[in-house]
Amino acid sequence: MLQVGDKIGIVGGGQLGRMLAIAAGRLGFKTVILDPQPNAPAFEFSDQHIIAAYDDAKALAKLASLTKVITYEFENVPVEAFGSLTNGIEVHPNTKALATSQDRVAEKTFFNELGIKTAPWFDINSPQALDEALEQTNGKGILKTRRFGYDGKGQCRVDTSKPETVQEAKKLSQETPCILEGFIDFTREVSIIAARSSQGAIETFDIAENVHRDGILHTSTVPANINQKTQEQAISIAHKTLNELNYVGVMGIEFFVNPEGDLLVNEFAPRVHNSGHWTEAACIVSQFEQHIRAVTGSPLANTVRHSDCIMENLIGDDMDKVPEILSFSHTMLHLYGKAETRQGRKMGHFTKITPKTS
Ligand code: AMP
């Protein structure tokens, strides 16, 4: 177990790294953050930083020499880079979780082998494979790159009644390995933020209901409008996933809810997750502190929620709304300190709390 004053290494200095560094600081830990950008948002709150590529073996070795444990804020860190660390430093979440989340085929296979449902999916390595798969999905689906997709990037919707969508998908399938997912007619999207400690204890936060715009999370509302059975399914899937991966840290799992109230896993993230930002306003301990507790070998906190809430992301020009948001009652604003506002860029979020109803 790390002691007050010990240093945690964080790979990635974006908003998630920044919020992890703030949480670590509140628990008395120091942070060293590695990021290629000289003005990475997390540097402002870290004790030390290293400006280098995520796969720079020398820089990672330096990070490992300065710290007692390494964690990361995003899942596209090359697994091999962590493998090159030879001083026995612990990396949490482990590389099995990281590798599984990086490849949609590995991820879907992992869940399906555990008996957990996903959208029907097909490994696509050629335009012909796409034609064959579309025959089995009634001509509709979403083609996604196997790797490096996020916030709806690296995806296209396909509908054989619209030939231009097929053309676009074929082009993508020639550029990079993909999967085709059958189109899920979901009633809502929900997610669960769960944590597992190094002793194997598990805590889950309440389930959030998420609305996306242009493939990017727009709002998370808690409690989600789902029944007890659906909630229990989400908690059970989280336990199975964390235990199977022998996981330490916080994980976000996103689901589609079908009309029968059953869950299909969309994807998981081996890190703190945008749909868990509400926890900082509506719980005593946020997902960020929970992650820091887990990776430092500390006991997990109770995840009890004291309020209902809605979290909304501030994307690009939404920053213009900041003065108005500051006048809202019972609203926590959190800006990420990004130097430049760009279209589609996550700039901050705010969470409004209301009295707890359930
Ligand atoms: P992803 O990047 O995989 O999380 O996808 C971004 C968003 O696209 C999801 O949150 C859904 O709103 C939508 N989406 C992704 N996959 C599917 C699917 N198989 N069926 C229907 N909608 C989907």
mmCIF file of N, CA and C in Angstrom, residues 25-87:
data_model
loop_
_atom_site.group_PDB
_atom_site.id
_atom_site.type_symbol
_atom_site.label_atom_id
_atom_site.label_comp_id
_atom_site.label_asym_id
_atom_site.label_seq_id
_atom_site.Cartn_x
_atom_site.Cartn_y
_atom_site.Cartn_z
ATOM 1 N N GLY A 25 -3.807 14.266 -5.195
ATOM 2 C CA GLY A 25 -3.290 15.321 -4.323
ATOM 3 C C GLY A 25 -4.114 15.436 -3.049
ATOM 4 N N ARG A 26 -5.412 15.292 -3.176
ATOM 5 C CA ARG A 26 -6.281 15.413 -1.993
ATOM 6 C C ARG A 26 -6.031 14.284 -1.002
ATOM 7 N N LEU A 27 -5.553 13.142 -1.510
ATOM 8 C CA LEU A 27 -5.249 12.022 -0.605
ATOM 9 C C LEU A 27 -3.792 12.061 -0.132
ATOM 10 N N GLY A 28 -3.083 13.122 -0.539
ATOM 11 C CA GLY A 28 -1.705 13.283 -0.053
ATOM 12 C C GLY A 28 -0.654 12.604 -0.904
ATOM 13 N N PHE A 29 -1.040 12.103 -2.077
ATOM 14 C CA PHE A 29 -0.044 11.488 -2.969
ATOM 15 C C PHE A 29 0.519 12.544 -3.915
ATOM 16 N N LYS A 30 1.681 12.272 -4.465
ATOM 17 C CA LYS A 30 2.286 13.129 -5.494
ATOM 18 C C LYS A 30 2.085 12.444 -6.850
ATOM 19 N N THR A 31 2.071 13.243 -7.918
ATOM 20 C CA THR A 31 1.902 12.636 -9.244
ATOM 21 C C THR A 31 2.990 13.108 -10.205
ATOM 22 N N VAL A 32 3.372 12.177 -11.079
ATOM 23 C CA VAL A 32 4.274 12.496 -12.188
ATOM 24 C C VAL A 32 3.516 12.095 -13.453
ATOM 25 N N ILE A 33 3.365 13.050 -14.372
ATOM 26 C CA ILE A 33 2.509 12.791 -15.541
ATOM 27 C C ILE A 33 3.325 12.821 -16.824
ATOM 28 N N LEU A 34 3.079 11.810 -17.658
ATOM 29 C CA LEU A 34 3.767 11.749 -18.953
ATOM 30 C C LEU A 34 2.768 12.068 -20.065
ATOM 31 N N ASP A 35 3.121 13.036 -20.905
ATOM 32 C CA ASP A 35 2.260 13.387 -22.031
ATOM 33 C C ASP A 35 3.124 14.054 -23.104
ATOM 34 N N PRO A 36 2.807 13.835 -24.382
ATOM 35 C CA PRO A 36 3.624 14.464 -25.434
ATOM 36 C C PRO A 36 3.383 15.975 -25.585
ATOM 37 N N GLN A 37 2.236 16.471 -25.101
ATOM 38 C CA GLN A 37 1.913 17.900 -25.297
ATOM 39 C C GLN A 37 2.562 18.751 -24.211
ATOM 40 N N PRO A 38 3.298 19.790 -24.590
ATOM 41 C CA PRO A 38 3.961 20.625 -23.571
ATOM 42 C C PRO A 38 2.976 21.334 -22.635
ATOM 43 N N ASN A 39 1.744 21.579 -23.111
ATOM 44 C CA ASN A 39 0.774 22.274 -22.250
ATOM 45 C C ASN A 39 -0.405 21.360 -21.883
ATOM 46 N N ALA A 40 -0.106 20.082 -21.627
ATOM 47 C CA ALA A 40 -1.169 19.120 -21.288
ATOM 48 C C ALA A 40 -1.944 19.611 -20.056
ATOM 49 N N PRO A 41 -3.298 19.533 -20.099
ATOM 50 C CA PRO A 41 -4.111 20.065 -19.001
ATOM 51 C C PRO A 41 -3.747 19.546 -17.611
ATOM 52 N N ALA A 42 -3.242 18.324 -17.528
ATOM 53 C CA ALA A 42 -2.974 17.738 -16.194
ATOM 54 C C ALA A 42 -1.703 18.274 -15.554
ATOM 55 N N PHE A 43 -0.802 18.844 -16.361
ATOM 56 C CA PHE A 43 0.484 19.289 -15.800
ATOM 57 C C PHE A 43 0.290 20.325 -14.687
ATOM 58 N N GLU A 44 -0.764 21.145 -14.858
ATOM 59 C CA GLU A 44 -1.050 22.206 -13.891
ATOM 60 C C GLU A 44 -1.203 21.672 -12.458
ATOM 61 N N PHE A 45 -1.665 20.421 -12.341
ATOM 62 C CA PHE A 45 -1.949 19.862 -11.013
ATOM 63 C C PHE A 45 -1.002 18.731 -10.631
ATOM 64 N N SER A 46 0.070 18.542 -11.422
ATOM 65 C CA SER A 46 0.991 17.446 -11.091
ATOM 66 C C SER A 46 2.225 18.015 -10.400
ATOM 67 N N ASP A 47 2.948 17.151 -9.705
ATOM 68 C CA ASP A 47 4.151 17.599 -9.015
ATOM 69 C C ASP A 47 5.333 17.639 -9.975
ATOM 70 N N GLN A 48 5.273 16.777 -10.974
ATOM 71 C CA GLN A 48 6.357 16.684 -11.942
ATOM 72 C C GLN A 48 5.752 16.215 -13.250
ATOM 73 N N HIS A 49 6.360 16.580 -14.387
ATOM 74 C CA HIS A 49 5.869 16.001 -15.634
ATOM 75 C C HIS A 49 7.008 15.665 -16.575
ATOM 76 N N ILE A 50 6.700 14.770 -17.497
ATOM 77 C CA ILE A 50 7.678 14.343 -18.499
ATOM 78 C C ILE A 50 6.997 14.546 -19.851
ATOM 79 N N ILE A 51 7.624 15.321 -20.721
ATOM 80 C CA ILE A 51 7.041 15.537 -22.051
ATOM 81 C C ILE A 51 7.688 14.524 -23.003
ATOM 82 N N ALA A 52 6.913 13.535 -23.387
ATOM 83 C CA ALA A 52 7.438 12.480 -24.272
ATOM 84 C C ALA A 52 6.278 11.670 -24.826
ATOM 85 N N ALA A 53 6.558 10.947 -25.918
ATOM 86 C CA ALA A 53 5.538 10.077 -26.520
ATOM 87 C C ALA A 53 5.205 8.943 -25.542
ATOM 88 N N TYR A 54 3.965 8.449 -25.644
ATOM 89 C CA TYR A 54 3.522 7.387 -24.726
ATOM 90 C C TYR A 54 4.349 6.115 -24.857
ATOM 91 N N ASP A 55 4.921 5.894 -26.052
ATOM 92 C CA ASP A 55 5.678 4.653 -26.246
ATOM 93 C C ASP A 55 7.191 4.890 -26.192
ATOM 94 N N ASP A 56 7.604 6.015 -25.637
ATOM 95 C CA ASP A 56 9.029 6.316 -25.497
ATOM 96 C C ASP A 56 9.572 5.508 -24.308
ATOM 97 N N ALA A 57 10.322 4.440 -24.626
ATOM 98 C CA ALA A 57 10.759 3.494 -23.583
ATOM 99 C C ALA A 57 11.593 4.190 -22.502
ATOM 100 N N LYS A 58 12.444 5.123 -22.933
ATOM 101 C CA LYS A 58 13.307 5.812 -21.958
ATOM 102 C C LYS A 58 12.465 6.652 -20.995
ATOM 103 N N ALA A 59 11.480 7.360 -21.576
ATOM 104 C CA ALA A 59 10.627 8.230 -20.759
ATOM 105 C C ALA A 59 9.796 7.390 -19.785
ATOM 106 N N LEU A 60 9.299 6.243 -20.261
ATOM 107 C CA LEU A 60 8.522 5.370 -19.367
ATOM 108 C C LEU A 60 9.408 4.805 -18.253
ATOM 109 N N ALA A 61 10.650 4.489 -18.617
ATOM 110 C CA ALA A 61 11.582 3.977 -17.597
ATOM 111 C C ALA A 61 11.839 5.060 -16.549
ATOM 112 N N LYS A 62 11.920 6.316 -17.003
ATOM 113 C CA LYS A 62 12.127 7.418 -16.058
ATOM 114 C C LYS A 62 10.897 7.547 -15.145
ATOM 115 N N LEU A 63 9.720 7.467 -15.765
ATOM 116 C CA LEU A 63 8.475 7.552 -14.985
ATOM 117 C C LEU A 63 8.464 6.453 -13.913
ATOM 118 N N ALA A 64 8.844 5.245 -14.338
ATOM 119 C CA ALA A 64 8.843 4.108 -13.402
ATOM 120 C C ALA A 64 9.857 4.315 -12.279
ATOM 121 N N SER A 65 10.987 4.948 -12.607
ATOM 122 C CA SER A 65 12.017 5.124 -11.573
ATOM 123 C C SER A 65 11.602 6.179 -10.544
ATOM 124 N N LEU A 66 10.709 7.069 -10.949
ATOM 125 C CA LEU A 66 10.300 8.153 -10.051
ATOM 126 C C LEU A 66 9.092 7.800 -9.186
ATOM 127 N N THR A 67 8.378 6.724 -9.547
ATOM 128 C CA THR A 67 7.062 6.487 -8.940
ATOM 129 C C THR A 67 6.949 5.072 -8.362
ATOM 130 N N LYS A 68 5.864 4.858 -7.596
ATOM 131 C CA LYS A 68 5.661 3.538 -6.967
ATOM 132 C C LYS A 68 4.649 2.691 -7.732
ATOM 133 N N VAL A 69 3.800 3.330 -8.530
ATOM 134 C CA VAL A 69 2.807 2.603 -9.317
ATOM 135 C C VAL A 69 2.500 3.463 -10.543
ATOM 136 N N ILE A 70 2.156 2.801 -11.645
ATOM 137 C CA ILE A 70 1.803 3.556 -12.857
ATOM 138 C C ILE A 70 0.360 3.243 -13.229
ATOM 139 N N THR A 71 -0.378 4.290 -13.582
ATOM 140 C CA THR A 71 -1.713 4.106 -14.136
ATOM 141 C C THR A 71 -1.807 4.965 -15.399
ATOM 142 N N TYR A 72 -2.961 4.948 -16.042
ATOM 143 C CA TYR A 72 -3.081 5.675 -17.312
ATOM 144 C C TYR A 72 -4.488 6.221 -17.456
ATOM 145 N N GLU A 73 -4.614 7.241 -18.306
ATOM 146 C CA GLU A 73 -5.916 7.888 -18.454
ATOM 147 C C GLU A 73 -6.611 7.514 -19.756
ATOM 148 N N PHE A 74 -5.936 6.807 -20.612
ATOM 149 C CA PHE A 74 -6.623 6.407 -21.853
ATOM 150 C C PHE A 74 -6.084 5.084 -22.372
ATOM 151 N N GLU A 75 -6.913 4.384 -23.136
ATOM 152 C CA GLU A 75 -6.588 2.987 -23.416
ATOM 153 C C GLU A 75 -5.763 2.773 -24.673
ATOM 154 N N ASN A 76 -5.324 3.843 -25.322
ATOM 155 C CA ASN A 76 -4.524 3.617 -26.519
ATOM 156 C C ASN A 76 -3.015 3.669 -26.276
ATOM 157 N N VAL A 77 -2.637 3.527 -25.008
ATOM 158 C CA VAL A 77 -1.210 3.412 -24.672
ATOM 159 C C VAL A 77 -0.725 2.065 -25.221
ATOM 160 N N PRO A 78 0.374 2.031 -25.985
ATOM 161 C CA PRO A 78 0.822 0.729 -26.510
ATOM 162 C C PRO A 78 1.163 -0.242 -25.374
ATOM 163 N N VAL A 79 0.558 -1.434 -25.445
ATOM 164 C CA VAL A 79 0.774 -2.446 -24.398
ATOM 165 C C VAL A 79 2.260 -2.786 -24.281
ATOM 166 N N GLU A 80 2.950 -2.867 -25.448
ATOM 167 C CA GLU A 80 4.368 -3.250 -25.471
ATOM 168 C C GLU A 80 5.207 -2.251 -24.663
ATOM 169 N N ALA A 81 4.760 -0.978 -24.658
ATOM 170 C CA ALA A 81 5.531 0.043 -23.950
ATOM 171 C C ALA A 81 5.601 -0.301 -22.464
ATOM 172 N N PHE A 82 4.489 -0.760 -21.898
ATOM 173 C CA PHE A 82 4.497 -1.136 -20.483
ATOM 174 C C PHE A 82 5.310 -2.423 -20.290
ATOM 175 N N GLY A 83 5.246 -3.290 -21.298
ATOM 176 C CA GLY A 83 5.995 -4.549 -21.231
ATOM 177 C C GLY A 83 7.492 -4.298 -21.131
ATOM 178 N N SER A 84 7.934 -3.138 -21.647
ATOM 179 C CA SER A 84 9.378 -2.846 -21.665
ATOM 180 C C SER A 84 9.889 -2.399 -20.294
ATOM 181 N N LEU A 85 8.983 -2.154 -19.358
ATOM 182 C CA LEU A 85 9.410 -1.700 -18.025
ATOM 183 C C LEU A 85 9.969 -2.896 -17.257
ATOM 184 N N THR A 86 11.218 -2.798 -16.875
ATOM 185 C CA THR A 86 11.885 -3.976 -16.317
ATOM 186 C C THR A 86 12.095 -3.896 -14.809
ATOM 187 N N ASN A 87 11.711 -2.780 -14.200
ATOM 188 C CA ASN A 87 12.028 -2.669 -12.765
ATOM 189 C C ASN A 87 10.915 -3.213 -11.870
#
